[in-house]
PDB file of N, CA, C and O in Angstrom:
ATOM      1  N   UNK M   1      17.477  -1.949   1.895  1.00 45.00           N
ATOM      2  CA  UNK M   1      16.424  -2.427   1.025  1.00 45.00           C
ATOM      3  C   UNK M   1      16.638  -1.823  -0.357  1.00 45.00           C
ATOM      4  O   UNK M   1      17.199  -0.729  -0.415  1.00 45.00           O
ATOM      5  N   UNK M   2      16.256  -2.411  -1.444  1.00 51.00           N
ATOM      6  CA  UNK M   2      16.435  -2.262  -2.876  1.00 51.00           C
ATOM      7  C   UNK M   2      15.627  -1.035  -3.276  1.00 51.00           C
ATOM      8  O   UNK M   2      14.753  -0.598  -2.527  1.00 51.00           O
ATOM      9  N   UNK M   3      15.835  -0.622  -4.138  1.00 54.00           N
ATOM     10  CA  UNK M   3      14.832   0.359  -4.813  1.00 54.00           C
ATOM     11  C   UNK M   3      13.577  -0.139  -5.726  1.00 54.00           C
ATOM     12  O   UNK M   3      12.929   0.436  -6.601  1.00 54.00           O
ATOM     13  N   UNK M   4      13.494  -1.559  -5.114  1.00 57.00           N
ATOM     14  CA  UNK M   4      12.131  -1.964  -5.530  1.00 57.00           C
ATOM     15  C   UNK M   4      11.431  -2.038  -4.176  1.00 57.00           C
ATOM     16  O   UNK M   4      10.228  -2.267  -4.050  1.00 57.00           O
ATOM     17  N   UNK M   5      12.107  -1.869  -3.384  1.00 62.00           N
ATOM     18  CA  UNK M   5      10.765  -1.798  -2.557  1.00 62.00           C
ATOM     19  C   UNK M   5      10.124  -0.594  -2.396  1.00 62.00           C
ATOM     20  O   UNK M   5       9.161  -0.592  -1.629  1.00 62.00           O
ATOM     21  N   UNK M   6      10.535   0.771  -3.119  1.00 70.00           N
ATOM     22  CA  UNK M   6       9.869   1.660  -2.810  1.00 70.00           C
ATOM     23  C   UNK M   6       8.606   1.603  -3.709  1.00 70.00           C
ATOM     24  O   UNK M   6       7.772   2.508  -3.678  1.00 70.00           O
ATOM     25  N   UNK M   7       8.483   0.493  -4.528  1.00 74.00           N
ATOM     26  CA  UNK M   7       7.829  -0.271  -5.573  1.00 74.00           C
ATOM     27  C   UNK M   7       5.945  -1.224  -5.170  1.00 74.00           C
ATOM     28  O   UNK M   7       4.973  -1.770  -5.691  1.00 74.00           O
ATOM     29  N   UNK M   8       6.672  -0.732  -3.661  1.00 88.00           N
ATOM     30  CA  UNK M   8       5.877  -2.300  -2.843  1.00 88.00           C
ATOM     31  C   UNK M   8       4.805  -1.073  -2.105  1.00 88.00           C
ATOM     32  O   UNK M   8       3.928  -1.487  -1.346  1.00 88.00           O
ATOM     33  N   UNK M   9       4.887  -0.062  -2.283  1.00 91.00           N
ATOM     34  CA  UNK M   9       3.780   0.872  -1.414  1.00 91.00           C
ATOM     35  C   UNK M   9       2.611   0.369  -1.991  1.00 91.00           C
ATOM     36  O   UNK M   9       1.913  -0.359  -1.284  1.00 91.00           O
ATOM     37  N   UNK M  10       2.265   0.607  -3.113  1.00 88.00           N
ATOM     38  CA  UNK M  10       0.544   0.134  -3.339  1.00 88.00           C
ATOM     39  C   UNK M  10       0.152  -1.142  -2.626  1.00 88.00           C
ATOM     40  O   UNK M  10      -0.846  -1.282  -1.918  1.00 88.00           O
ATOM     41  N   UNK M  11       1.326  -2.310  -2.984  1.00 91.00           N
ATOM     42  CA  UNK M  11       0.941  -3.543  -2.524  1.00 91.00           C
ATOM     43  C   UNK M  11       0.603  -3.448  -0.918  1.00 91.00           C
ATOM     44  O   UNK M  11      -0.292  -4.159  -0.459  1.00 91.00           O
ATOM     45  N   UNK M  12       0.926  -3.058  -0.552  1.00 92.00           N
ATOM     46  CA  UNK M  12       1.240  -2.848   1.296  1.00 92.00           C
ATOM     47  C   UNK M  12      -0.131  -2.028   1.469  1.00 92.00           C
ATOM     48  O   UNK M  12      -0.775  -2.059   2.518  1.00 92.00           O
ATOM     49  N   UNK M  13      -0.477  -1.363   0.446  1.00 89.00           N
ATOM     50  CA  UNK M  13      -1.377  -0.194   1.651  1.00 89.00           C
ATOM     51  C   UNK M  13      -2.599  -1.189   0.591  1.00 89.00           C
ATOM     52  O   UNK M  13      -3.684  -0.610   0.566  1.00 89.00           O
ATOM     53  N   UNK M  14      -2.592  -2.388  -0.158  1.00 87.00           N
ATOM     54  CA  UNK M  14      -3.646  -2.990  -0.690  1.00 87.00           C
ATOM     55  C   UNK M  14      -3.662  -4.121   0.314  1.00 87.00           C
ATOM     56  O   UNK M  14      -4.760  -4.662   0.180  1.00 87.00           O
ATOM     57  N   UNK M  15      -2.892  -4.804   1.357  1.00 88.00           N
ATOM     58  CA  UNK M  15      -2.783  -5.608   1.287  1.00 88.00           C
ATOM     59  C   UNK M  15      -2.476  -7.371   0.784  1.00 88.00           C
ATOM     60  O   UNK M  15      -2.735  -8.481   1.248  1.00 88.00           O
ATOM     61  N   UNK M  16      -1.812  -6.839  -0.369  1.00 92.00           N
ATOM     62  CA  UNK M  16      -1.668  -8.211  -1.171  1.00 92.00           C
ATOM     63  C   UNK M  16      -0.388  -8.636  -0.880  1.00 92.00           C
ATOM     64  O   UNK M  16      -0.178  -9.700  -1.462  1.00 92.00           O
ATOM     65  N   UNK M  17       0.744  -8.190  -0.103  1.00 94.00           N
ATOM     66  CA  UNK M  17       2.135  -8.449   0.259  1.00 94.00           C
ATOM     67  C   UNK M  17       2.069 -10.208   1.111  1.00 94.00           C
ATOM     68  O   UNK M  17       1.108 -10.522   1.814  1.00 94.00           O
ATOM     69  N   UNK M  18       2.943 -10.904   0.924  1.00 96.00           N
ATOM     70  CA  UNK M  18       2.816 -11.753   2.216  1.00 96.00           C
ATOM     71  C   UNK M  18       3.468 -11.552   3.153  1.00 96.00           C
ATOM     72  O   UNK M  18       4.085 -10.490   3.236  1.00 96.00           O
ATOM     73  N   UNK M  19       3.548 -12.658   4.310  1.00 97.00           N
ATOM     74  CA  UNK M  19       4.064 -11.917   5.931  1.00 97.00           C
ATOM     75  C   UNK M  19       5.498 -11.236   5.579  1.00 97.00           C
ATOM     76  O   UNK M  19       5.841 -10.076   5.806  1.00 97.00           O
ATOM     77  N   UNK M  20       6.461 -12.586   4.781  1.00 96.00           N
ATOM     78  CA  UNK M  20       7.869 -11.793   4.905  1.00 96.00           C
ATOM     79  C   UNK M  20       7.747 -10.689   3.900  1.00 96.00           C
ATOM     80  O   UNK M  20       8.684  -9.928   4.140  1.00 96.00           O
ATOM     81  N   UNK M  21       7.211 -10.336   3.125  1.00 94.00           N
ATOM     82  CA  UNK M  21       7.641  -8.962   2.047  1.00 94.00           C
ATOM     83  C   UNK M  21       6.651  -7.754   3.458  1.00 94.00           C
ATOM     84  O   UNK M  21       6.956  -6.565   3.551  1.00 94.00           O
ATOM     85  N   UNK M  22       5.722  -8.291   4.218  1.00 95.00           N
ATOM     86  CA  UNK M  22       4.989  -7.173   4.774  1.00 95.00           C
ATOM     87  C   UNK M  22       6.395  -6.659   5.859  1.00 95.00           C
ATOM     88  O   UNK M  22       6.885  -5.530   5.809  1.00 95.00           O
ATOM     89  N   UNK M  23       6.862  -7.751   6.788  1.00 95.00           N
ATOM     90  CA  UNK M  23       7.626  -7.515   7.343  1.00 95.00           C
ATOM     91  C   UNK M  23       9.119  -6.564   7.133  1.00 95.00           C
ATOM     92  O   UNK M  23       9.686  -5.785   7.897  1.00 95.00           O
ATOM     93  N   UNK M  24       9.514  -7.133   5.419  1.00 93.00           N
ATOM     94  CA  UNK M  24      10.355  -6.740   5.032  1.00 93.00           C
ATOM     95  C   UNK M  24      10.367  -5.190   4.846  1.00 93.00           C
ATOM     96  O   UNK M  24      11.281  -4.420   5.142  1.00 93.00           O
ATOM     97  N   UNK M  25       8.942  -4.846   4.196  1.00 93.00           N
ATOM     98  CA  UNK M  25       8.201  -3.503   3.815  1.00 93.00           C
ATOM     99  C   UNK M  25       8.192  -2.617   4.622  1.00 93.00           C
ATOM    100  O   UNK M  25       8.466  -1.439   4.394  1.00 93.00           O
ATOM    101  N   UNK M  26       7.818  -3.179   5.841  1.00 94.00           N
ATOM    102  CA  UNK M  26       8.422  -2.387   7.435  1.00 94.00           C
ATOM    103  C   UNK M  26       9.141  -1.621   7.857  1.00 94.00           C
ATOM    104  O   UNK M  26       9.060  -0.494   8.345  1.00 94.00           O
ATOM    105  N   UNK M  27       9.976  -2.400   7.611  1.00 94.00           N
ATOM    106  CA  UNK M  27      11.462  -1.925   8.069  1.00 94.00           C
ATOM    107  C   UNK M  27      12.230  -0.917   7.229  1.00 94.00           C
ATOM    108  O   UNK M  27      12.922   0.032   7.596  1.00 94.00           O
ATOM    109  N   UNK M  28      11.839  -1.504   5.607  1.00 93.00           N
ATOM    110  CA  UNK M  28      12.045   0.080   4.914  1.00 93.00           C
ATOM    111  C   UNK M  28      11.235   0.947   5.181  1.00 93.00           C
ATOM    112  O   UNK M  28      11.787   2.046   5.241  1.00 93.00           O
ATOM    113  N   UNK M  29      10.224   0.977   5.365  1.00 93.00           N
ATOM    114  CA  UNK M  29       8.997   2.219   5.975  1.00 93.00           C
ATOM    115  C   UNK M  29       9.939   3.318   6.961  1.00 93.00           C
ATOM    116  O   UNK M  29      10.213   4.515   6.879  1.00 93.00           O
ATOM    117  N   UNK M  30      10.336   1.958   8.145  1.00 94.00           N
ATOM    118  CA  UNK M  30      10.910   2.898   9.454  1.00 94.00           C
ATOM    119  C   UNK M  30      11.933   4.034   9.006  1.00 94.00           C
ATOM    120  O   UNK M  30      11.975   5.110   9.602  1.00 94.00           O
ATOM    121  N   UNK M  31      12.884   3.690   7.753  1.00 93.00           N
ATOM    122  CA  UNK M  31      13.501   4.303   6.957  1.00 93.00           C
ATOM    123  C   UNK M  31      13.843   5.568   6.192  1.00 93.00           C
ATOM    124  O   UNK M  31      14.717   6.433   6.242  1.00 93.00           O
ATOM    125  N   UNK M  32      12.534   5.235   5.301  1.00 94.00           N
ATOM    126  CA  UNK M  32      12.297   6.263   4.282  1.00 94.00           C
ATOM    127  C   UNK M  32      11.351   6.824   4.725  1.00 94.00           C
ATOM    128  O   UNK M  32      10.515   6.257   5.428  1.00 94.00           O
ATOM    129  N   UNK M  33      11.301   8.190   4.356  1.00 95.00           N
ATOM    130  CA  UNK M  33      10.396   8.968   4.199  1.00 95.00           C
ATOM    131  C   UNK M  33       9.544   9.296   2.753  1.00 95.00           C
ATOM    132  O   UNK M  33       8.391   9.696   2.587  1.00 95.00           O
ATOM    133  N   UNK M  34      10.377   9.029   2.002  1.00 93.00           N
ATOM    134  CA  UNK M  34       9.667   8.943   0.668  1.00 93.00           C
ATOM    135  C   UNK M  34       8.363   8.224   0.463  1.00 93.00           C
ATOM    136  O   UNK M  34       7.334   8.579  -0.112  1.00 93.00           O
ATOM    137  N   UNK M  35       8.761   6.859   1.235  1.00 94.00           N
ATOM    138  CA  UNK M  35       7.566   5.518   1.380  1.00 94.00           C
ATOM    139  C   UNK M  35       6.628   6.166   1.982  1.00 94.00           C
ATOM    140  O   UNK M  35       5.520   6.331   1.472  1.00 94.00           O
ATOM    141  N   UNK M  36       7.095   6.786   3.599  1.00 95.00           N
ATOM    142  CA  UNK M  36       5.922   7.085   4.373  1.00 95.00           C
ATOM    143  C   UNK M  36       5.056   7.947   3.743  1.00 95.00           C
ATOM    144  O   UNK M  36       3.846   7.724   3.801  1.00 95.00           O
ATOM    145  N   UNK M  37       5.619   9.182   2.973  1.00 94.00           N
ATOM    146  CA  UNK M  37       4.523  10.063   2.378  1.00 94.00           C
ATOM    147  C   UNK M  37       3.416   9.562   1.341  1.00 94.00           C
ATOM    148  O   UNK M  37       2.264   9.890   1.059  1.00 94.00           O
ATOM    149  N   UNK M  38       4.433   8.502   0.869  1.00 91.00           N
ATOM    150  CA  UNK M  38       3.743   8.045  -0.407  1.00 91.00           C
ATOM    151  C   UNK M  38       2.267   6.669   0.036  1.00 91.00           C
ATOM    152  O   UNK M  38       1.299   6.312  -0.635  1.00 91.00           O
ATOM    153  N   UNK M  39       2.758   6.235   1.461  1.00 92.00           N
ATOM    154  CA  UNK M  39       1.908   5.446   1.842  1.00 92.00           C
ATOM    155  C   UNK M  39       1.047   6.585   2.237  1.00 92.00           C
ATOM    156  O   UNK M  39      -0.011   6.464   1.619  1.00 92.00           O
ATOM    157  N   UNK M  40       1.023   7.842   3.137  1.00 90.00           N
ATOM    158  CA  UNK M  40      -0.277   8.386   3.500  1.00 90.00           C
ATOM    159  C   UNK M  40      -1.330   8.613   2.746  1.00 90.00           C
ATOM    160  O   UNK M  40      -2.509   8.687   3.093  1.00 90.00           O
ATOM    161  N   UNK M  41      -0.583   8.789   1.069  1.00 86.00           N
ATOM    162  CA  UNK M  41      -1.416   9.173  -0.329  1.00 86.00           C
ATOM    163  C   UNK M  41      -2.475   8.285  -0.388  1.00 86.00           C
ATOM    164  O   UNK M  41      -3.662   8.452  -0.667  1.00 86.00           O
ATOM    165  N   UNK M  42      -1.646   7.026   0.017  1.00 86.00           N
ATOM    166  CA  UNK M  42      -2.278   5.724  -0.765  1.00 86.00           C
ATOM    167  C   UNK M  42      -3.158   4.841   0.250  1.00 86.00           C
ATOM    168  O   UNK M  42      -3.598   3.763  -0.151  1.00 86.00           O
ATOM    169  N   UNK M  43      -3.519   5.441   2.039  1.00 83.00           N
ATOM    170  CA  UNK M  43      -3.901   5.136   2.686  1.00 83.00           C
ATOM    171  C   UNK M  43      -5.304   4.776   2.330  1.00 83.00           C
ATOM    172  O   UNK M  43      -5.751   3.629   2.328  1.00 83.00           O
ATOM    173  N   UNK M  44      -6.024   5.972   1.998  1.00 81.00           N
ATOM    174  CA  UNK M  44      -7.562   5.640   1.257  1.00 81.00           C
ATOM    175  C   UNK M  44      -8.062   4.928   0.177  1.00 81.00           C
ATOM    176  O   UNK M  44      -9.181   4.521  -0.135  1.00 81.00           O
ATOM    177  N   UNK M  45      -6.869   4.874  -0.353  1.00 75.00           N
ATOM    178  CA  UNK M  45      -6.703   3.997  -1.471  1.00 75.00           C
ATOM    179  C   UNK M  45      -7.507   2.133  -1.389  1.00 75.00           C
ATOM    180  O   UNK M  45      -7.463   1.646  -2.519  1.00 75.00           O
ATOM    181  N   UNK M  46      -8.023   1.347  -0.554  1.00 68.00           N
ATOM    182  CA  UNK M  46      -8.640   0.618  -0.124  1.00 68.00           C
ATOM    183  C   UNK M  46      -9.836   0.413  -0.077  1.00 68.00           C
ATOM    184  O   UNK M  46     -10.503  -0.452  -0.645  1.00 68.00           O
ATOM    185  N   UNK M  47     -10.254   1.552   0.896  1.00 72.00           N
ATOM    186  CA  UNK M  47     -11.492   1.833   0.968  1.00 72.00           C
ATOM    187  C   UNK M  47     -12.383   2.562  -0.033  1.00 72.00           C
ATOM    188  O   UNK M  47     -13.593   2.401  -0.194  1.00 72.00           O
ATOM    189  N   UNK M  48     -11.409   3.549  -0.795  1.00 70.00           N
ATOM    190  CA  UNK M  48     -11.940   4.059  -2.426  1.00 70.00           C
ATOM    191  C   UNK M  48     -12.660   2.254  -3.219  1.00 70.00           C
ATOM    192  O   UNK M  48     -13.771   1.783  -3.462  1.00 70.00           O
ATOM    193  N   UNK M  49     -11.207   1.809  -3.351  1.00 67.00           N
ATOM    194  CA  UNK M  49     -12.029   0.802  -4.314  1.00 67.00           C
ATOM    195  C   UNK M  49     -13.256   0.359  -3.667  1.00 67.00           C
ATOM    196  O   UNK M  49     -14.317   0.756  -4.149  1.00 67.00           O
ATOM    197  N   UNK M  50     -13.275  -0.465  -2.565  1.00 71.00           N
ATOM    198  CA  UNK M  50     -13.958  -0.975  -1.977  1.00 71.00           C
ATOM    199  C   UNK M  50     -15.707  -0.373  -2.519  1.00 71.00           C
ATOM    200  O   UNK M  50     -16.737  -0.949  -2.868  1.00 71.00           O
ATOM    201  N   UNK M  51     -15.384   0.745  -2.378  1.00 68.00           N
ATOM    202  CA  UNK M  51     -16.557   1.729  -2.722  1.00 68.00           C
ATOM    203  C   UNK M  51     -17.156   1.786  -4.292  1.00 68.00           C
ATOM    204  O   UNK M  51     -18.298   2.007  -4.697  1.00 68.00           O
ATOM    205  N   UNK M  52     -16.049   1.528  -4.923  1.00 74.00           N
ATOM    206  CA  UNK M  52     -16.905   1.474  -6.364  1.00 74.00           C
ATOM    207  C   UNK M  52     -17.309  -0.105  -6.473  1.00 74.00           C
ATOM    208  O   UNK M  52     -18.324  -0.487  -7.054  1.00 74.00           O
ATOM    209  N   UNK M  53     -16.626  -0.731  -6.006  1.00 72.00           N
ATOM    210  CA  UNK M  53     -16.800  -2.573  -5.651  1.00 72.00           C
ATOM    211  C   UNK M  53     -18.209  -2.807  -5.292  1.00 72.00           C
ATOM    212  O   UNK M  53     -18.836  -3.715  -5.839  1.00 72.00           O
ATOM    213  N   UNK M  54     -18.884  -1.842  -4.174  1.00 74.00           N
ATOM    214  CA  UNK M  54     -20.035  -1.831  -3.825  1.00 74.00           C
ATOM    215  C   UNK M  54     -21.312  -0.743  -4.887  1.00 74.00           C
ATOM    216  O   UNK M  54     -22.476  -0.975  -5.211  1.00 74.00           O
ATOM    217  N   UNK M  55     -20.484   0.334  -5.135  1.00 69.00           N
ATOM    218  CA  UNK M  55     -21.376   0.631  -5.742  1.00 69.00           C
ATOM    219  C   UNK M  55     -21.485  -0.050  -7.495  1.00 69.00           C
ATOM    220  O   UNK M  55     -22.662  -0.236  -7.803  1.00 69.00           O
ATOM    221  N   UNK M  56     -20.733  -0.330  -8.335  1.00 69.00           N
ATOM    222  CA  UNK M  56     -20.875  -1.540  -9.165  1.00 69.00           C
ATOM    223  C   UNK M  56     -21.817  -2.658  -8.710  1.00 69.00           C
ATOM    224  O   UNK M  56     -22.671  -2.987  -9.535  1.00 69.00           O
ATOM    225  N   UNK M  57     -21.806  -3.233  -7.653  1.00 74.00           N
ATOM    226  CA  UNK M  57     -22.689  -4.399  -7.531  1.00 74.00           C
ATOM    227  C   UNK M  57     -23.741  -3.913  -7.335  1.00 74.00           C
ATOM    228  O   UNK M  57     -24.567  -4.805  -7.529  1.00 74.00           O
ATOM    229  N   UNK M  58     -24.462  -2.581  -6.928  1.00 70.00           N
ATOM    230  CA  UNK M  58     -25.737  -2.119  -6.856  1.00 70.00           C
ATOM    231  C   UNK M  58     -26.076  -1.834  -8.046  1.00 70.00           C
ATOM    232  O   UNK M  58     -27.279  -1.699  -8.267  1.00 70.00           O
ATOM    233  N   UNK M  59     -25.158  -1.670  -9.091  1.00 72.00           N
ATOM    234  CA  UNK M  59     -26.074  -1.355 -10.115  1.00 72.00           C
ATOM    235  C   UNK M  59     -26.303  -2.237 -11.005  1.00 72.00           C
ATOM    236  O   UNK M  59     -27.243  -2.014 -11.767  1.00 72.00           O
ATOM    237  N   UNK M  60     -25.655  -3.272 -11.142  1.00 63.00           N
ATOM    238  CA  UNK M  60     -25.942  -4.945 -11.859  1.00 63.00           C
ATOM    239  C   UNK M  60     -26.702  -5.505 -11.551  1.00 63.00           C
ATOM    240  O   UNK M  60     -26.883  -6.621 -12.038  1.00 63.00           O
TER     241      UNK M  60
END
């Protein structure tokens, strides 16, 4: 895999990848370790936004 996919962690732990880049994303995961650490960072990363998403709409 390219050195853009180490590029593709936010997208992946946002969900915005489609099936083949998720699939593709995978398999470099099984790989690197660089990715994996960098995905654990970015694990909460989801549910953070999510949270100002909600708290923004409470205050409008």
């Amino acid at each position: 895999m390219s050195e853009s996919s180490h590029f593709e962690v936010a997208a992946y732990a946002l969900g915005v990848l489609d099936d083949a880049d998720v699939e593709a994303f995978e398999r470099h995961l099984d790989a690197c370790e660089r990715c994996r650490q960098e995905l654990k960072v970015m694990a909460e990363l989801p549910g953070l936004l999510d949270d100002v998403k909600s708290s923004s709409e409470r205050t409008n």
